[in-house]
mmCIF file with all atom_site columns, C-alpha atoms in Angstrom:
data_model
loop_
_atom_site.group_PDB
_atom_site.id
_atom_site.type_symbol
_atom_site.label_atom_id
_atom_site.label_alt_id
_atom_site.label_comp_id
_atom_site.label_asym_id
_atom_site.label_entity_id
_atom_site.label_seq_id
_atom_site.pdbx_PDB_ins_code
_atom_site.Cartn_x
_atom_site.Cartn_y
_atom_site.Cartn_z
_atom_site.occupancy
_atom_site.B_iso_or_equiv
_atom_site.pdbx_formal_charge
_atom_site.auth_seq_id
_atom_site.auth_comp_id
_atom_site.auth_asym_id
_atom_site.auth_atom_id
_atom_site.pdbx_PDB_model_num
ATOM 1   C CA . UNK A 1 1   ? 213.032 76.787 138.897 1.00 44.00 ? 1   UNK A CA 1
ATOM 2   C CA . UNK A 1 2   ? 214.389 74.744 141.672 1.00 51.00 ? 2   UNK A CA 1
ATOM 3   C CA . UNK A 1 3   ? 217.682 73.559 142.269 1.00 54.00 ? 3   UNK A CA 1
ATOM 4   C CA . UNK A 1 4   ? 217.897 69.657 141.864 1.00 57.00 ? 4   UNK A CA 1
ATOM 5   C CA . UNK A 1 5   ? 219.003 67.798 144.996 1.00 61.00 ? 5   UNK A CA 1
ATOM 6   C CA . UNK A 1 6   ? 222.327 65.733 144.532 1.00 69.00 ? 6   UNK A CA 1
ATOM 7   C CA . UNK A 1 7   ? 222.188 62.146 146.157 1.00 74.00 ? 7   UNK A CA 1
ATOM 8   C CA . UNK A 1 8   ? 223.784 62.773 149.241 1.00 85.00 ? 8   UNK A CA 1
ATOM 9   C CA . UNK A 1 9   ? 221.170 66.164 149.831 1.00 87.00 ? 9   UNK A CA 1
ATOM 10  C CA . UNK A 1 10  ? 218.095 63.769 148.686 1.00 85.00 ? 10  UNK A CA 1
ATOM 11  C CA . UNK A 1 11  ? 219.494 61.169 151.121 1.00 89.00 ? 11  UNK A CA 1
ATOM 12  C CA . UNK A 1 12  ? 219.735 63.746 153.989 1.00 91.00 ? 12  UNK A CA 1
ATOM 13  C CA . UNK A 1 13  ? 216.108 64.979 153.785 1.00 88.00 ? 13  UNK A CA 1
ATOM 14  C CA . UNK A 1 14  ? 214.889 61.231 153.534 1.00 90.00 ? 14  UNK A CA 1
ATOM 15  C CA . UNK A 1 15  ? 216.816 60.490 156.727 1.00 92.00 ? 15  UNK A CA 1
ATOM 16  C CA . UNK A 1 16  ? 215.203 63.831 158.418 1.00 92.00 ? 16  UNK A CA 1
ATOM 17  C CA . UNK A 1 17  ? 211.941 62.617 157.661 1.00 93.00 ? 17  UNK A CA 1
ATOM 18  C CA . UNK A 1 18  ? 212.100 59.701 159.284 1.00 94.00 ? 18  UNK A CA 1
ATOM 19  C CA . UNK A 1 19  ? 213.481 61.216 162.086 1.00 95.00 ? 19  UNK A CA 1
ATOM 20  C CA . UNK A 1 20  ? 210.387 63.845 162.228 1.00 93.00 ? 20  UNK A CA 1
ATOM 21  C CA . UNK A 1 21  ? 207.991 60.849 162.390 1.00 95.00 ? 21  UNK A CA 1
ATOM 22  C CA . UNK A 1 22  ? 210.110 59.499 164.989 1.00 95.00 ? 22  UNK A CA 1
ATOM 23  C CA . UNK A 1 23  ? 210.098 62.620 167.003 1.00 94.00 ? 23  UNK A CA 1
ATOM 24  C CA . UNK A 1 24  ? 206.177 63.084 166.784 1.00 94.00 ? 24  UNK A CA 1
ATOM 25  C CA . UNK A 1 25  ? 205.169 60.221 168.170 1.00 95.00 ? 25  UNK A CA 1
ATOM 26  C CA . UNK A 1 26  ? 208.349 60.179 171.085 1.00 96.00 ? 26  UNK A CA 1
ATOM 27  C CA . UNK A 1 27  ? 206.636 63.444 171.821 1.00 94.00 ? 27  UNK A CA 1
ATOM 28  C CA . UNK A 1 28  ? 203.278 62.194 171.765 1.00 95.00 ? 28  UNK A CA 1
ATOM 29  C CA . UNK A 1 29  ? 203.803 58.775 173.610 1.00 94.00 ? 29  UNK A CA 1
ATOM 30  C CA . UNK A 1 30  ? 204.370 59.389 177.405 1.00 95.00 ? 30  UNK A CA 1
ATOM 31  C CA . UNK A 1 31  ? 201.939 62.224 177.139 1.00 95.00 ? 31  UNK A CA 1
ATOM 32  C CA . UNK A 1 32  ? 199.276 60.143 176.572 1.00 96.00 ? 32  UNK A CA 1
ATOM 33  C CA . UNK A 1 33  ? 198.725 59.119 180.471 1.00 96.00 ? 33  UNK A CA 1
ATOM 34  C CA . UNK A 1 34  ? 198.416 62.742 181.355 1.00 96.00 ? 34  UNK A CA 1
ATOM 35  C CA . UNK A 1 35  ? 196.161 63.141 178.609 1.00 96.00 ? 35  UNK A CA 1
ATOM 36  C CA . UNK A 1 36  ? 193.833 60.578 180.003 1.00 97.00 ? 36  UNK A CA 1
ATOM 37  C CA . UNK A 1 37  ? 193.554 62.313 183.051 1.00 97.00 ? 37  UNK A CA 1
ATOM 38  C CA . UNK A 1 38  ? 193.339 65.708 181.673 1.00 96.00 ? 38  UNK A CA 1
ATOM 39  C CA . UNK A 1 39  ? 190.096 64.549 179.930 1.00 97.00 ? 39  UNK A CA 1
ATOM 40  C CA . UNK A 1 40  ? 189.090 62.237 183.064 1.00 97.00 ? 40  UNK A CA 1
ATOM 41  C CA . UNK A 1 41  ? 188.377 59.640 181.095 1.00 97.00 ? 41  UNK A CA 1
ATOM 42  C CA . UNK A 1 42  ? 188.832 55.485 181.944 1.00 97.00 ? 42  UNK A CA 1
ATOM 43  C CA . UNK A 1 43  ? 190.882 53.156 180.177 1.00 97.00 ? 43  UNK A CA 1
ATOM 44  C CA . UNK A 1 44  ? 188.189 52.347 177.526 1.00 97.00 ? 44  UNK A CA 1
ATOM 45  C CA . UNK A 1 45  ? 187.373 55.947 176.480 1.00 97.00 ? 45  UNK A CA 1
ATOM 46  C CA . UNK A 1 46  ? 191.051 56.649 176.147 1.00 97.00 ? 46  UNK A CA 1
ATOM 47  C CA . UNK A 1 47  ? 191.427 53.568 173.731 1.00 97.00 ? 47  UNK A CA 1
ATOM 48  C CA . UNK A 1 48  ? 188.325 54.504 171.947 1.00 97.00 ? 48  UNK A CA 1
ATOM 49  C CA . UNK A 1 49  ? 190.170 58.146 171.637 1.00 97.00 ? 49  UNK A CA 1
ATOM 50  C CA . UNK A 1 50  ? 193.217 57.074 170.476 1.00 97.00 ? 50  UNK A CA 1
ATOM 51  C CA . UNK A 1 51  ? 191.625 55.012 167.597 1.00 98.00 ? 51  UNK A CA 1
ATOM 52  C CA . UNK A 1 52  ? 191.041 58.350 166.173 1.00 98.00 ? 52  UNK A CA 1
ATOM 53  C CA . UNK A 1 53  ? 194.788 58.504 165.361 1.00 97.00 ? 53  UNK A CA 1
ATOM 54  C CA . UNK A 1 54  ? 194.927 55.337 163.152 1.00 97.00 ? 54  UNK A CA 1
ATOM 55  C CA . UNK A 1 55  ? 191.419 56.199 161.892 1.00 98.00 ? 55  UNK A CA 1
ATOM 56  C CA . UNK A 1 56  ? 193.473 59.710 160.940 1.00 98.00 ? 56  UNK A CA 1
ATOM 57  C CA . UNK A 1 57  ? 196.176 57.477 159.489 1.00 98.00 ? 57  UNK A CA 1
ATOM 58  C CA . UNK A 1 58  ? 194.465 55.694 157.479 1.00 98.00 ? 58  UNK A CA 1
ATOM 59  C CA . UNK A 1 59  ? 192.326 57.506 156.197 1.00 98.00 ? 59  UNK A CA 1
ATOM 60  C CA . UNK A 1 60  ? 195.592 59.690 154.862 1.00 98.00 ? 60  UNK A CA 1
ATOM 61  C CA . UNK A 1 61  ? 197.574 57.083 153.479 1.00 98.00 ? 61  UNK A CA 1
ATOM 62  C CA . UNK A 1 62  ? 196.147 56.511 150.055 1.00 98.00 ? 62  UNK A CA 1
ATOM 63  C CA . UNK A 1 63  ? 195.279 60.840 149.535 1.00 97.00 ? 63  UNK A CA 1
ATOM 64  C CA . UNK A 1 64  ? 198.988 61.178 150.381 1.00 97.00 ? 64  UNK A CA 1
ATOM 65  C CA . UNK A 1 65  ? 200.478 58.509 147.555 1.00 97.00 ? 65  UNK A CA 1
ATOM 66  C CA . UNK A 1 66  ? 198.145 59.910 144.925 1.00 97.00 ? 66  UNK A CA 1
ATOM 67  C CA . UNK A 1 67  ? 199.399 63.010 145.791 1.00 97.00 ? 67  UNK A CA 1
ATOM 68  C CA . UNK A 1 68  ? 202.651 61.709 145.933 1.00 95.00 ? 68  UNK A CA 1
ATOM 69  C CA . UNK A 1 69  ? 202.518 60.200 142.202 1.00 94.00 ? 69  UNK A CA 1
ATOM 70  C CA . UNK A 1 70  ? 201.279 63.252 141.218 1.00 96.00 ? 70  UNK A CA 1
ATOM 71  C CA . UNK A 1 71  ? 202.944 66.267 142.809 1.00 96.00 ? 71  UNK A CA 1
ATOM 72  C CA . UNK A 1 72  ? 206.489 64.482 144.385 1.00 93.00 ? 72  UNK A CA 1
ATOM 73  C CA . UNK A 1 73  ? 207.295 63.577 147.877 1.00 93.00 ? 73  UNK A CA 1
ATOM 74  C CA . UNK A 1 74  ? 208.566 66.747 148.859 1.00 92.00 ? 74  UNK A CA 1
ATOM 75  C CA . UNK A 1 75  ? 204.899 68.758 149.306 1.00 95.00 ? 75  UNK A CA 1
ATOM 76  C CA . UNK A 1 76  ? 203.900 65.655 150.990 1.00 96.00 ? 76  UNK A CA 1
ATOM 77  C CA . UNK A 1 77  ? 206.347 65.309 153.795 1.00 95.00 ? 77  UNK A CA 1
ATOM 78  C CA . UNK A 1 78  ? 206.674 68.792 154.150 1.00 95.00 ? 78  UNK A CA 1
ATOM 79  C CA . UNK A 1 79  ? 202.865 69.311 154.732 1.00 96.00 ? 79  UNK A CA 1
ATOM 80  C CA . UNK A 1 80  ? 202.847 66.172 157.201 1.00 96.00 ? 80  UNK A CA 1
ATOM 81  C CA . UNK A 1 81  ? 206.078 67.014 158.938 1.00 95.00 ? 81  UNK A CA 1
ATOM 82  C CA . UNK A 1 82  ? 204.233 70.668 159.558 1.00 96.00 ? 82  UNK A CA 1
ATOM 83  C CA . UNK A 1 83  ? 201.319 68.963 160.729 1.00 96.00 ? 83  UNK A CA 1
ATOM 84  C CA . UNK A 1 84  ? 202.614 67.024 163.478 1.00 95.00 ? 84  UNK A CA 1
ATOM 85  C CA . UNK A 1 85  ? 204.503 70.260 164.699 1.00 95.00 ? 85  UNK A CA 1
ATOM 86  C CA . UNK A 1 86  ? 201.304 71.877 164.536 1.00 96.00 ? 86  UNK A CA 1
ATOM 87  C CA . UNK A 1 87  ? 198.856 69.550 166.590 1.00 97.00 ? 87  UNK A CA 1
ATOM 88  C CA . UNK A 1 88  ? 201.577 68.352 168.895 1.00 95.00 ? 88  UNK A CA 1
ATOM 89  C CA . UNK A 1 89  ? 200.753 71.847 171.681 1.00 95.00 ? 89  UNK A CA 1
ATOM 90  C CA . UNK A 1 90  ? 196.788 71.031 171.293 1.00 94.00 ? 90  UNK A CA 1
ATOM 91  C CA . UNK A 1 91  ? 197.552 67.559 171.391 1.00 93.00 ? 91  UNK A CA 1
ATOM 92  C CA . UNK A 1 92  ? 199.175 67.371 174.515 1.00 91.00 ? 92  UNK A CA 1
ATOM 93  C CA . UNK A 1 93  ? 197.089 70.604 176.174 1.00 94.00 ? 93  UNK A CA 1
ATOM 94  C CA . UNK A 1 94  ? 193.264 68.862 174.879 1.00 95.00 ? 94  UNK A CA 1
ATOM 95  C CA . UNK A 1 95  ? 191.627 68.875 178.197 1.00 95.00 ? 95  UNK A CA 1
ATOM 96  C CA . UNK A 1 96  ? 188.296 67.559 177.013 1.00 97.00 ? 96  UNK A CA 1
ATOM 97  C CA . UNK A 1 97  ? 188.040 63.926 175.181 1.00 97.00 ? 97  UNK A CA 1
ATOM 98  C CA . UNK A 1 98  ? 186.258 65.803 171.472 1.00 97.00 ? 98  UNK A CA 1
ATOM 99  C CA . UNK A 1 99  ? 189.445 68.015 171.612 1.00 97.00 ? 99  UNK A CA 1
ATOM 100 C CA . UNK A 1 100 ? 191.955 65.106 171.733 1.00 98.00 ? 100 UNK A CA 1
ATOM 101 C CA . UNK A 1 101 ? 189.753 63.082 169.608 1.00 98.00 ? 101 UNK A CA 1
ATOM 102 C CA . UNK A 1 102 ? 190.120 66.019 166.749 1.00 98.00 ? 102 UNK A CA 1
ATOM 103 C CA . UNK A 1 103 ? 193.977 66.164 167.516 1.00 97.00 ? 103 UNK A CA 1
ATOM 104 C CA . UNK A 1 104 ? 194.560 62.868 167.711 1.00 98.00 ? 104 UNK A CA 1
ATOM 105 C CA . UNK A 1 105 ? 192.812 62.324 163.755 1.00 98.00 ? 105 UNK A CA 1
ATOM 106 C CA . UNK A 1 106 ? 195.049 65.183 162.650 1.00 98.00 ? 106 UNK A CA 1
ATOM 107 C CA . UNK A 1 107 ? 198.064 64.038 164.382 1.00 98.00 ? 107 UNK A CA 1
ATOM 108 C CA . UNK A 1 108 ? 197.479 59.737 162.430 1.00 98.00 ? 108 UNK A CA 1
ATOM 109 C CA . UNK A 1 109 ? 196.745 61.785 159.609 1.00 98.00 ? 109 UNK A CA 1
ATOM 110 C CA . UNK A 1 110 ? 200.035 64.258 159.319 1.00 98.00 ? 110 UNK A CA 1
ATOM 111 C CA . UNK A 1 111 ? 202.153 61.050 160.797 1.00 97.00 ? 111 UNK A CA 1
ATOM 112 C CA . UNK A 1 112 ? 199.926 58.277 158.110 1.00 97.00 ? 112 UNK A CA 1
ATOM 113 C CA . UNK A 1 113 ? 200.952 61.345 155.211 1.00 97.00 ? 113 UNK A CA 1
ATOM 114 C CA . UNK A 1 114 ? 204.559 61.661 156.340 1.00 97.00 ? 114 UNK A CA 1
ATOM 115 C CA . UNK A 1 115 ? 204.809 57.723 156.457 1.00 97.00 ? 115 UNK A CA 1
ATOM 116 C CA . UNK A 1 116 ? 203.625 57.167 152.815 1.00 97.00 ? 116 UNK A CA 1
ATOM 117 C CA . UNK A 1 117 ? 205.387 60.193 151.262 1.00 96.00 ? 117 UNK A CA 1
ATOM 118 C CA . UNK A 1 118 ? 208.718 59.637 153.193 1.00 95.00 ? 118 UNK A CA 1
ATOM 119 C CA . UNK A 1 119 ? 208.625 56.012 152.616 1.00 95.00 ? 119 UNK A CA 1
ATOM 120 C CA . UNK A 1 120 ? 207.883 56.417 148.644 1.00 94.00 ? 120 UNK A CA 1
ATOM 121 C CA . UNK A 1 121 ? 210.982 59.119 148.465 1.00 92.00 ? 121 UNK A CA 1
ATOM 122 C CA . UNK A 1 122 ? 212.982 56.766 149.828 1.00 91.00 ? 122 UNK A CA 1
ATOM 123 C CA . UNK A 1 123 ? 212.151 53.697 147.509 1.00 91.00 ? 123 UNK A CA 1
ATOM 124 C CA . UNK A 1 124 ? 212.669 55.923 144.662 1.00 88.00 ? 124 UNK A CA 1
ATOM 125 C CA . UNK A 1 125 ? 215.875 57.222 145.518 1.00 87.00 ? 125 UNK A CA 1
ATOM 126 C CA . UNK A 1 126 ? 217.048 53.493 146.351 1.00 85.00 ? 126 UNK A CA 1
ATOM 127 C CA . UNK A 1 127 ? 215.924 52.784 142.674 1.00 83.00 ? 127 UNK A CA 1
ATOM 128 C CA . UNK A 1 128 ? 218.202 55.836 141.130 1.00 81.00 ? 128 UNK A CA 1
ATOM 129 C CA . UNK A 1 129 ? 221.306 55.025 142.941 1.00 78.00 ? 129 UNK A CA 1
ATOM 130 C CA . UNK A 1 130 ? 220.921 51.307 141.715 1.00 81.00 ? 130 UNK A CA 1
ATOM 131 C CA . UNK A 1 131 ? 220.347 52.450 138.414 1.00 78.00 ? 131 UNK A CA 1
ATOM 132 C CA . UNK A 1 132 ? 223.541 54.530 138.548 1.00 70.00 ? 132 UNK A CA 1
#
């Protein structure tokens, strides 16, 4: 059985998840210029590429609160959080438009996961320390 979290240790990982989602997408962001040109692609192809990260996203977001509700937070953030560490190399090596198109989707959905999950732990622990 697993140790419960006090407040302070529940706060803590709720602030580090944030943080994560920060992080991935400060990596991701001023590598997307040198991506473009990696995959020699013009200014429409790259927007039509990076669509594939919100497409990711939100196509995440609801699996990731049912699977919330169901299994906690935790799973959920941790999975996301170690998806965005994951794709983040490929993501900023694709060299052809399909590869960055495939790590783009996994990157919105890890981030899209880690938003919802993160989000809901933190709503819920803001609802036991008022309670308290």
């Amino acid at each position: 059985m697993a140790p419960i979290a006090t407040d302070s240790q529940a706060e803590l990982a709720t602030r580090l998840a944030f943080v994560a989602a920060g992080f991935g997408v400060a990596c991701w962001a001023p590598v997307v210029p040198y991506a473009k040109a990696r995959c020699q692609v013009d200014d429409g192809t790259i927007a039509l590429i990076l669509l594939l990260q919100a497409v990711g996203s939100i196509l995440a977001m609801p699996l990731a609160a049912n699977l919330s509700a169901r299994f906690g937070s935790k799973p959920i953030v941790l999975s996301g959080s170690l998806g965005l560490a994951t794709v983040l190399p490929p993501l900023s090596k694709a060299a052809s438009p399909i590869l960055l198109g495939a790590a783009l989707f996994v990157f919105g959905a890890s981030l899209g996961s880690l938003d919802v999950a993160m989000n809901l732990h933190a709503v819920t622990l803001s609802a036991l320390q008022k309670s308290h």
